[in-house]
PDB file of C-alpha atoms and ligand atoms in Angstrom:
ATOM      1  CA  UNK Z 588      10.532  35.387  -4.971  1.00  0.00           C
ATOM      2  CA  UNK Z 589       7.255  37.120  -4.206  1.00  0.00           C
ATOM      3  CA  UNK Z 590       3.894  35.386  -3.852  1.00  0.00           C
ATOM      4  CA  UNK Z 591       1.024  37.753  -3.145  1.00  0.00           C
ATOM      5  CA  UNK Z 592       2.225  39.941  -0.238  1.00  0.00           C
ATOM      6  CA  UNK Z 593       5.061  37.660   0.991  1.00  0.00           C
ATOM      7  CA  UNK Z 594       8.729  37.179   0.034  1.00  0.00           C
ATOM      8  CA  UNK Z 595      10.194  33.663  -0.095  1.00  0.00           C
ATOM      9  CA  UNK Z 596      13.686  32.206  -0.536  1.00  0.00           C
ATOM     10  CA  UNK Z 597      14.707  28.739  -1.724  1.00  0.00           C
ATOM     11  CA  UNK Z 598      16.026  26.516   1.068  1.00  0.00           C
ATOM     12  CA  UNK Z 599      15.682  22.854   0.015  1.00  0.00           C
ATOM     13  CA  UNK Z 600      16.313  21.968  -3.629  1.00  0.00           C
ATOM     14  CA  UNK Z 601      14.454  19.459  -5.785  1.00  0.00           C
ATOM     15  CA  UNK Z 602      17.579  17.243  -5.793  1.00  0.00           C
ATOM     16  CA  UNK Z 603      17.772  17.232  -1.996  1.00  0.00           C
ATOM     17  CA  UNK Z 604      14.080  16.309  -1.833  1.00  0.00           C
ATOM     18  CA  UNK Z 605      14.563  13.538  -4.392  1.00  0.00           C
ATOM     19  CA  UNK Z 606      17.471  12.048  -2.421  1.00  0.00           C
ATOM     20  CA  UNK Z 607      15.611  12.183   0.882  1.00  0.00           C
ATOM     21  CA  UNK Z 608      12.450  10.644  -0.626  1.00  0.00           C
ATOM     22  CA  UNK Z 609      14.590   7.757  -1.922  1.00  0.00           C
ATOM     23  CA  UNK Z 610      16.023   7.198   1.587  1.00  0.00           C
ATOM     24  CA  UNK Z 611      12.563   7.267   3.178  1.00  0.00           C
ATOM     25  CA  UNK Z 612      11.209   4.843   0.563  1.00  0.00           C
ATOM     26  CA  UNK Z 613      14.104   2.450   1.197  1.00  0.00           C
ATOM     27  CA  UNK Z 614      13.293   2.508   4.908  1.00  0.00           C
ATOM     28  CA  UNK Z 615       9.603   1.802   4.241  1.00  0.00           C
ATOM     29  CA  UNK Z 616      10.440  -0.981   1.772  1.00  0.00           C
ATOM     30  CA  UNK Z 617      12.480  -2.604   4.513  1.00  0.00           C
ATOM     31  CA  UNK Z 618      10.045  -1.972   7.423  1.00  0.00           C
ATOM     32  CA  UNK Z 619       6.973  -3.148   5.457  1.00  0.00           C
ATOM     33  CA  UNK Z 620       8.432  -6.309   3.919  1.00  0.00           C
ATOM     34  CA  UNK Z 621       5.676  -8.943   3.610  1.00  0.00           C
ATOM     35  CA  UNK Z 622       2.980  -6.329   4.273  1.00  0.00           C
ATOM     36  CA  UNK Z 623       0.681  -4.498   1.875  1.00  0.00           C
ATOM     37  CA  UNK Z 624       0.262  -0.985   3.286  1.00  0.00           C
ATOM     38  CA  UNK Z 625      -2.416   1.481   2.255  1.00  0.00           C
ATOM     39  CA  UNK Z 626      -0.955   4.962   1.758  1.00  0.00           C
ATOM     40  CA  UNK Z 627      -3.310   7.660   3.001  1.00  0.00           C
ATOM     41  CA  UNK Z 628      -2.089  11.032   1.718  1.00  0.00           C
ATOM     42  CA  UNK Z 629      -3.726  14.065   3.261  1.00  0.00           C
ATOM     43  CA  UNK Z 630      -4.754  16.438   0.488  1.00  0.00           C
ATOM     44  CA  UNK Z 631      -3.955  18.897  -0.877  1.00  0.00           C
ATOM     45  CA  UNK Z 632      -0.363  19.506   0.200  1.00  0.00           C
ATOM     46  CA  UNK Z 633       0.970  15.949   0.141  1.00  0.00           C
ATOM     47  CA  UNK Z 634      -0.009  14.957  -3.411  1.00  0.00           C
ATOM     48  CA  UNK Z 635       3.477  15.471  -4.915  1.00  0.00           C
ATOM     49  CA  UNK Z 636       5.337  13.853  -2.052  1.00  0.00           C
ATOM     50  CA  UNK Z 637       2.929  10.878  -2.019  1.00  0.00           C
ATOM     51  CA  UNK Z 638       3.354  10.389  -5.752  1.00  0.00           C
ATOM     52  CA  UNK Z 639       7.170  10.485  -5.649  1.00  0.00           C
ATOM     53  CA  UNK Z 640       7.254   8.240  -2.592  1.00  0.00           C
ATOM     54  CA  UNK Z 641       4.869   5.658  -4.024  1.00  0.00           C
ATOM     55  CA  UNK Z 642       6.888   5.384  -7.254  1.00  0.00           C
ATOM     56  CA  UNK Z 643       9.833   4.181  -5.172  1.00  0.00           C
ATOM     57  CA  UNK Z 644       7.985   1.571  -3.134  1.00  0.00           C
ATOM     58  CA  UNK Z 645       8.528  -1.979  -4.301  1.00  0.00           C
ATOM     59  CA  UNK Z 646       5.769  -3.511  -2.155  1.00  0.00           C
ATOM     60  CA  UNK Z 647       2.214  -4.313  -3.179  1.00  0.00           C
ATOM     61  CA  UNK Z 648       0.512  -1.168  -1.889  1.00  0.00           C
ATOM     62  CA  UNK Z 649      -2.661   0.849  -2.369  1.00  0.00           C
ATOM     63  CA  UNK Z 650      -3.444   4.539  -2.070  1.00  0.00           C
ATOM     64  CA  UNK Z 651      -6.525   6.400  -0.892  1.00  0.00           C
ATOM     65  CA  UNK Z 652      -6.781  10.157  -0.383  1.00  0.00           C
ATOM     66  CA  UNK Z 653      -8.207  12.067   2.556  1.00  0.00           C
ATOM     67  CA  UNK Z 654      -8.855  15.775   2.807  1.00  0.00           C
ATOM     68  CA  UNK Z 655      -8.647  17.461   6.184  1.00  0.00           C
ATOM     69  CA  UNK Z 656      -7.956  21.115   6.572  1.00  0.00           C
ATOM     70  CA  UNK Z 657      -7.041  23.316   9.531  1.00  0.00           C
ATOM     71  CA  UNK Z 658      -5.222  26.098   7.723  1.00  0.00           C
ATOM     72  CA  UNK Z 659      -6.176  29.631   6.736  1.00  0.00           C
ATOM     73  CA  UNK Z 660      -3.400  31.633   5.069  1.00  0.00           C
ATOM     74  CA  UNK Z 661      -0.224  31.094   7.123  1.00  0.00           C
ATOM     75  CA  UNK Z 662      -1.670  30.141  10.522  1.00  0.00           C
ATOM     76  CA  UNK Z 663      -3.455  27.061  11.798  1.00  0.00           C
ATOM     77  CA  UNK Z 664      -7.084  27.829  12.633  1.00  0.00           C
ATOM     78  CA  UNK Z 665      -7.208  24.909  15.059  1.00  0.00           C
ATOM     79  CA  UNK Z 666     -10.420  23.659  13.480  1.00  0.00           C
ATOM     80  CA  UNK Z 667     -10.423  20.509  11.408  1.00  0.00           C
ATOM     81  CA  UNK Z 668     -12.812  19.622   8.634  1.00  0.00           C
ATOM     82  CA  UNK Z 669     -12.806  16.264   6.886  1.00  0.00           C
ATOM     83  CA  UNK Z 670     -13.816  16.980   3.338  1.00  0.00           C
ATOM     84  CA  UNK Z 671     -13.225  13.705   1.497  1.00  0.00           C
ATOM     85  CA  UNK Z 672     -13.117  10.343   3.274  1.00  0.00           C
ATOM     86  CA  UNK Z 673     -11.028   7.343   2.294  1.00  0.00           C
ATOM     87  CA  UNK Z 674     -12.757   4.772   0.111  1.00  0.00           C
ATOM     88  CA  UNK Z 675     -10.637   1.680   0.717  1.00  0.00           C
ATOM     89  CA  UNK Z 676     -11.659  -0.704   3.485  1.00  0.00           C
ATOM     90  CA  UNK Z 677      -9.191  -0.084   6.280  1.00  0.00           C
ATOM     91  CA  UNK Z 678     -10.219  -2.851   8.679  1.00  0.00           C
ATOM     92  CA  UNK Z 679      -7.172  -4.964   9.631  1.00  0.00           C
ATOM     93  CA  UNK Z 680      -4.944  -3.009   7.227  1.00  0.00           C
ATOM     94  CA  UNK Z 681      -1.533  -1.394   7.689  1.00  0.00           C
ATOM     95  CA  UNK Z 682      -2.111   2.320   7.170  1.00  0.00           C
ATOM     96  CA  UNK Z 683       0.654   4.785   6.336  1.00  0.00           C
ATOM     97  CA  UNK Z 684      -0.562   8.384   6.532  1.00  0.00           C
ATOM     98  CA  UNK Z 685       1.356  10.673   4.179  1.00  0.00           C
ATOM     99  CA  UNK Z 686       1.675  14.333   5.245  1.00  0.00           C
ATOM    100  CA  UNK Z 687       3.481  17.216   3.606  1.00  0.00           C
ATOM    101  CA  UNK Z 688       4.220  19.053   6.836  1.00  0.00           C
ATOM    102  CA  UNK Z 689       3.404  18.595  10.501  1.00  0.00           C
ATOM    103  CA  UNK Z 690       3.033  21.923  12.277  1.00  0.00           C
ATOM    104  CA  UNK Z 691       0.833  21.791  15.406  1.00  0.00           C
ATOM    105  CA  UNK Z 692       0.215  18.083  14.780  1.00  0.00           C
ATOM    106  CA  UNK Z 693      -3.555  18.581  15.168  1.00  0.00           C
ATOM    107  CA  UNK Z 694      -4.339  17.162  11.744  1.00  0.00           C
ATOM    108  CA  UNK Z 695      -2.225  14.077  12.251  1.00  0.00           C
ATOM    109  CA  UNK Z 696      -3.347  13.371  15.807  1.00  0.00           C
ATOM    110  CA  UNK Z 697      -7.000  13.519  14.801  1.00  0.00           C
ATOM    111  CA  UNK Z 698      -6.704  11.221  11.834  1.00  0.00           C
ATOM    112  CA  UNK Z 699      -4.424   8.765  13.657  1.00  0.00           C
ATOM    113  CA  UNK Z 700      -6.811   8.388  16.571  1.00  0.00           C
ATOM    114  CA  UNK Z 701      -9.823   8.046  14.215  1.00  0.00           C
ATOM    115  CA  UNK Z 702      -8.060   5.295  12.283  1.00  0.00           C
ATOM    116  CA  UNK Z 703      -6.896   3.451  15.390  1.00  0.00           C
ATOM    117  CA  UNK Z 704     -10.516   3.352  16.599  1.00  0.00           C
ATOM    118  CA  UNK Z 705     -11.596   1.673  13.377  1.00  0.00           C
ATOM    119  CA  UNK Z 706      -9.933  -1.737  13.611  1.00  0.00           C
ATOM    120  CA  UNK Z 707      -6.815  -1.020  11.577  1.00  0.00           C
ATOM    121  CA  UNK Z 708      -3.848  -3.380  12.029  1.00  0.00           C
ATOM    122  CA  UNK Z 709      -1.311  -0.557  12.298  1.00  0.00           C
ATOM    123  CA  UNK Z 710      -1.246   3.215  11.785  1.00  0.00           C
ATOM    124  CA  UNK Z 711       2.003   5.095  11.156  1.00  0.00           C
ATOM    125  CA  UNK Z 712       2.756   8.452   9.606  1.00  0.00           C
ATOM    126  CA  UNK Z 713       5.345   9.869   7.243  1.00  0.00           C
ATOM    127  CA  UNK Z 714       5.827  13.591   6.767  1.00  0.00           C
ATOM    128  CA  UNK Z 715       8.206  15.330   4.385  1.00  0.00           C
ATOM    129  CA  UNK Z 716       8.632  18.200   6.864  1.00  0.00           C
ATOM    130  CA  UNK Z 717       8.205  18.689  10.596  1.00  0.00           C
ATOM    131  CA  UNK Z 718       8.189  22.011  12.415  1.00  0.00           C
ATOM    132  CA  UNK Z 719       9.619  22.554  15.906  1.00  0.00           C
ATOM    133  CA  UNK Z 720       6.193  22.744  17.584  1.00  0.00           C
ATOM    134  CA  UNK Z 721       5.461  19.152  16.587  1.00  0.00           C
ATOM    135  CA  UNK Z 722       8.879  18.037  17.830  1.00  0.00           C
ATOM    136  CA  UNK Z 723       8.244  19.596  21.222  1.00  0.00           C
ATOM    137  CA  UNK Z 724       4.796  17.992  21.489  1.00  0.00           C
ATOM    138  CA  UNK Z 725       6.284  14.664  20.350  1.00  0.00           C
ATOM    139  CA  UNK Z 726       3.674  14.093  17.662  1.00  0.00           C
ATOM    140  CA  UNK Z 727       3.755  10.462  16.616  1.00  0.00           C
ATOM    141  CA  UNK Z 728       5.329  10.655  13.145  1.00  0.00           C
ATOM    142  CA  UNK Z 729       7.612   7.708  12.422  1.00  0.00           C
ATOM    143  CA  UNK Z 730       9.260   8.892   9.201  1.00  0.00           C
ATOM    144  CA  UNK Z 731      10.381  12.520   8.765  1.00  0.00           C
ATOM    145  CA  UNK Z 732      12.102  13.990   5.715  1.00  0.00           C
ATOM    146  CA  UNK Z 733      13.444  17.256   7.134  1.00  0.00           C
ATOM    147  CA  UNK Z 734      13.115  19.040  10.480  1.00  0.00           C
ATOM    148  CA  UNK Z 735      12.476  22.782  10.334  1.00  0.00           C
ATOM    149  CA  UNK Z 736      12.294  25.710  12.690  1.00  0.00           C
ATOM    150  CA  UNK Z 737       8.927  27.370  12.969  1.00  0.00           C
ATOM    151  CA  UNK Z 738       8.911  28.878   9.493  1.00  0.00           C
ATOM    152  CA  UNK Z 739       6.281  29.098   6.794  1.00  0.00           C
ATOM    153  CA  UNK Z 740       7.179  27.114   3.681  1.00  0.00           C
ATOM    154  CA  UNK Z 741       5.781  26.523   0.223  1.00  0.00           C
ATOM    155  CA  UNK Z 742       6.519  24.600  -2.966  1.00  0.00           C
ATOM    156  CA  UNK Z 743       6.529  20.863  -3.812  1.00  0.00           C
ATOM    157  CA  UNK Z 744       2.779  20.651  -3.238  1.00  0.00           C
ATOM    158  CA  UNK Z 745       2.574  23.135  -0.376  1.00  0.00           C
ATOM    159  CA  UNK Z 746       0.874  26.493  -0.799  1.00  0.00           C
ATOM    160  CA  UNK Z 747       0.281  30.000   0.398  1.00  0.00           C
ATOM    161  CA  UNK Z 748      -3.406  30.750  -0.192  1.00  0.00           C
ATOM    162  CA  UNK Z 749      -3.498  28.163  -2.967  1.00  0.00           C
ATOM    163  CA  UNK Z 750      -0.387  29.390  -4.785  1.00  0.00           C
ATOM    164  CA  UNK Z 751       3.128  27.926  -5.070  1.00  0.00           C
ATOM    165  CA  UNK Z 752       2.245  24.222  -5.154  1.00  0.00           C
ATOM    166  CA  UNK Z 753       3.833  23.847  -8.611  1.00  0.00           C
ATOM    167  CA  UNK Z 754       7.341  24.895  -7.487  1.00  0.00           C
ATOM    168  CA  UNK Z 755       9.754  21.935  -7.554  1.00  0.00           C
ATOM    169  CA  UNK Z 756      12.001  23.283  -4.772  1.00  0.00           C
ATOM    170  CA  UNK Z 757      10.991  24.254  -1.235  1.00  0.00           C
ATOM    171  CA  UNK Z 758      10.882  27.929  -0.246  1.00  0.00           C
ATOM    172  CA  UNK Z 759      10.597  29.605   3.143  1.00  0.00           C
ATOM    173  CA  UNK Z 760       9.146  32.949   4.047  1.00  0.00           C
ATOM    174  CA  UNK Z 761      11.612  35.770   4.638  1.00  0.00           C
ATOM    175  CA  UNK Z 762      10.649  37.803   7.710  1.00  0.00           C
TER     176      UNK Z 762
HETATM  177  P1  IMP T 850      -1.132  20.994  11.631  1.00  0.00           P
HETATM  178  O1  IMP T 850      -2.464  20.359  11.854  1.00  0.00           O
HETATM  179  O2  IMP T 850      -0.993  22.289  12.390  1.00  0.00           O
HETATM  180  O3  IMP T 850       0.025  20.056  11.927  1.00  0.00           O
HETATM  181  O4  IMP T 850      -1.073  21.480  10.120  1.00  0.00           O
HETATM  182  C1  IMP T 850      -0.777  20.596   9.117  1.00  0.00           C
HETATM  183  C2  IMP T 850      -1.221  21.083   7.753  1.00  0.00           C
HETATM  184  O5  IMP T 850      -1.173  22.502   7.648  1.00  0.00           O
HETATM  185  C3  IMP T 850      -0.269  20.559   6.687  1.00  0.00           C
HETATM  186  O6  IMP T 850      -0.731  19.347   6.163  1.00  0.00           O
HETATM  187  C4  IMP T 850      -0.274  21.663   5.664  1.00  0.00           C
HETATM  188  O7  IMP T 850      -1.290  21.458   4.728  1.00  0.00           O
HETATM  189  C5  IMP T 850      -0.564  22.916   6.443  1.00  0.00           C
HETATM  190  N1  IMP T 850       0.687  23.634   6.749  1.00  0.00           N
HETATM  191  C6  IMP T 850       1.344  23.664   7.933  1.00  0.00           C
HETATM  192  N2  IMP T 850       2.447  24.427   7.863  1.00  0.00           N
HETATM  193  C7  IMP T 850       2.503  24.883   6.599  1.00  0.00           C
HETATM  194  C8  IMP T 850       3.455  25.707   5.894  1.00  0.00           C
HETATM  195  O8  IMP T 850       4.478  26.176   6.419  1.00  0.00           O
HETATM  196  N3  IMP T 850       3.186  25.928   4.580  1.00  0.00           N
HETATM  197  C9  IMP T 850       2.081  25.431   3.951  1.00  0.00           C
HETATM  198  N4  IMP T 850       1.190  24.665   4.569  1.00  0.00           N
HETATM  199  C10 IMP T 850       1.386  24.385   5.888  1.00  0.00           C
END
């Protein structure tokens, strides 16, 4: 499949995603028993994952969206911009950050340290995907859907220059 100048091939199907999201939700339902977490999805890429995940949580939980961006095209620019802040009060709350993909881990590390400085009870992260760079740096992400090599992916909320978010399967770039 071609999007703009790049070729992509399917590598994780919608059914595989659905099954893995159900497993992750079961783990969170068990780990957060008797707690009322606030999900904090990082826009834009995690909107689909956050929605599917939240539908499977059987805990009283809230959701509040944050927008931080460090990406230009297919490479991290290393510069982070917070565009929309969370609206819920986070003091003394259990926060679960929801990411689509952790690449360098810059985005996650920044938001986790900001939140920990602001009197939260706990801060954990869930990411549908994790690239090898983040594994090597041991970025603090408690729940991971799938581990990847260092490849550029799109679909299921993730994009290449704004396109491809609507695809229900995950695709990776062919070199
Ligand atoms: P990090 O700060 O380098 O970990 O980048 C994380 C963010 O970059 C993710 O939330 C995505 O929005 C975006 N991103 C990283 N890798 C990819 C990719 O392969 N495809 C699409 N977006 C990506």
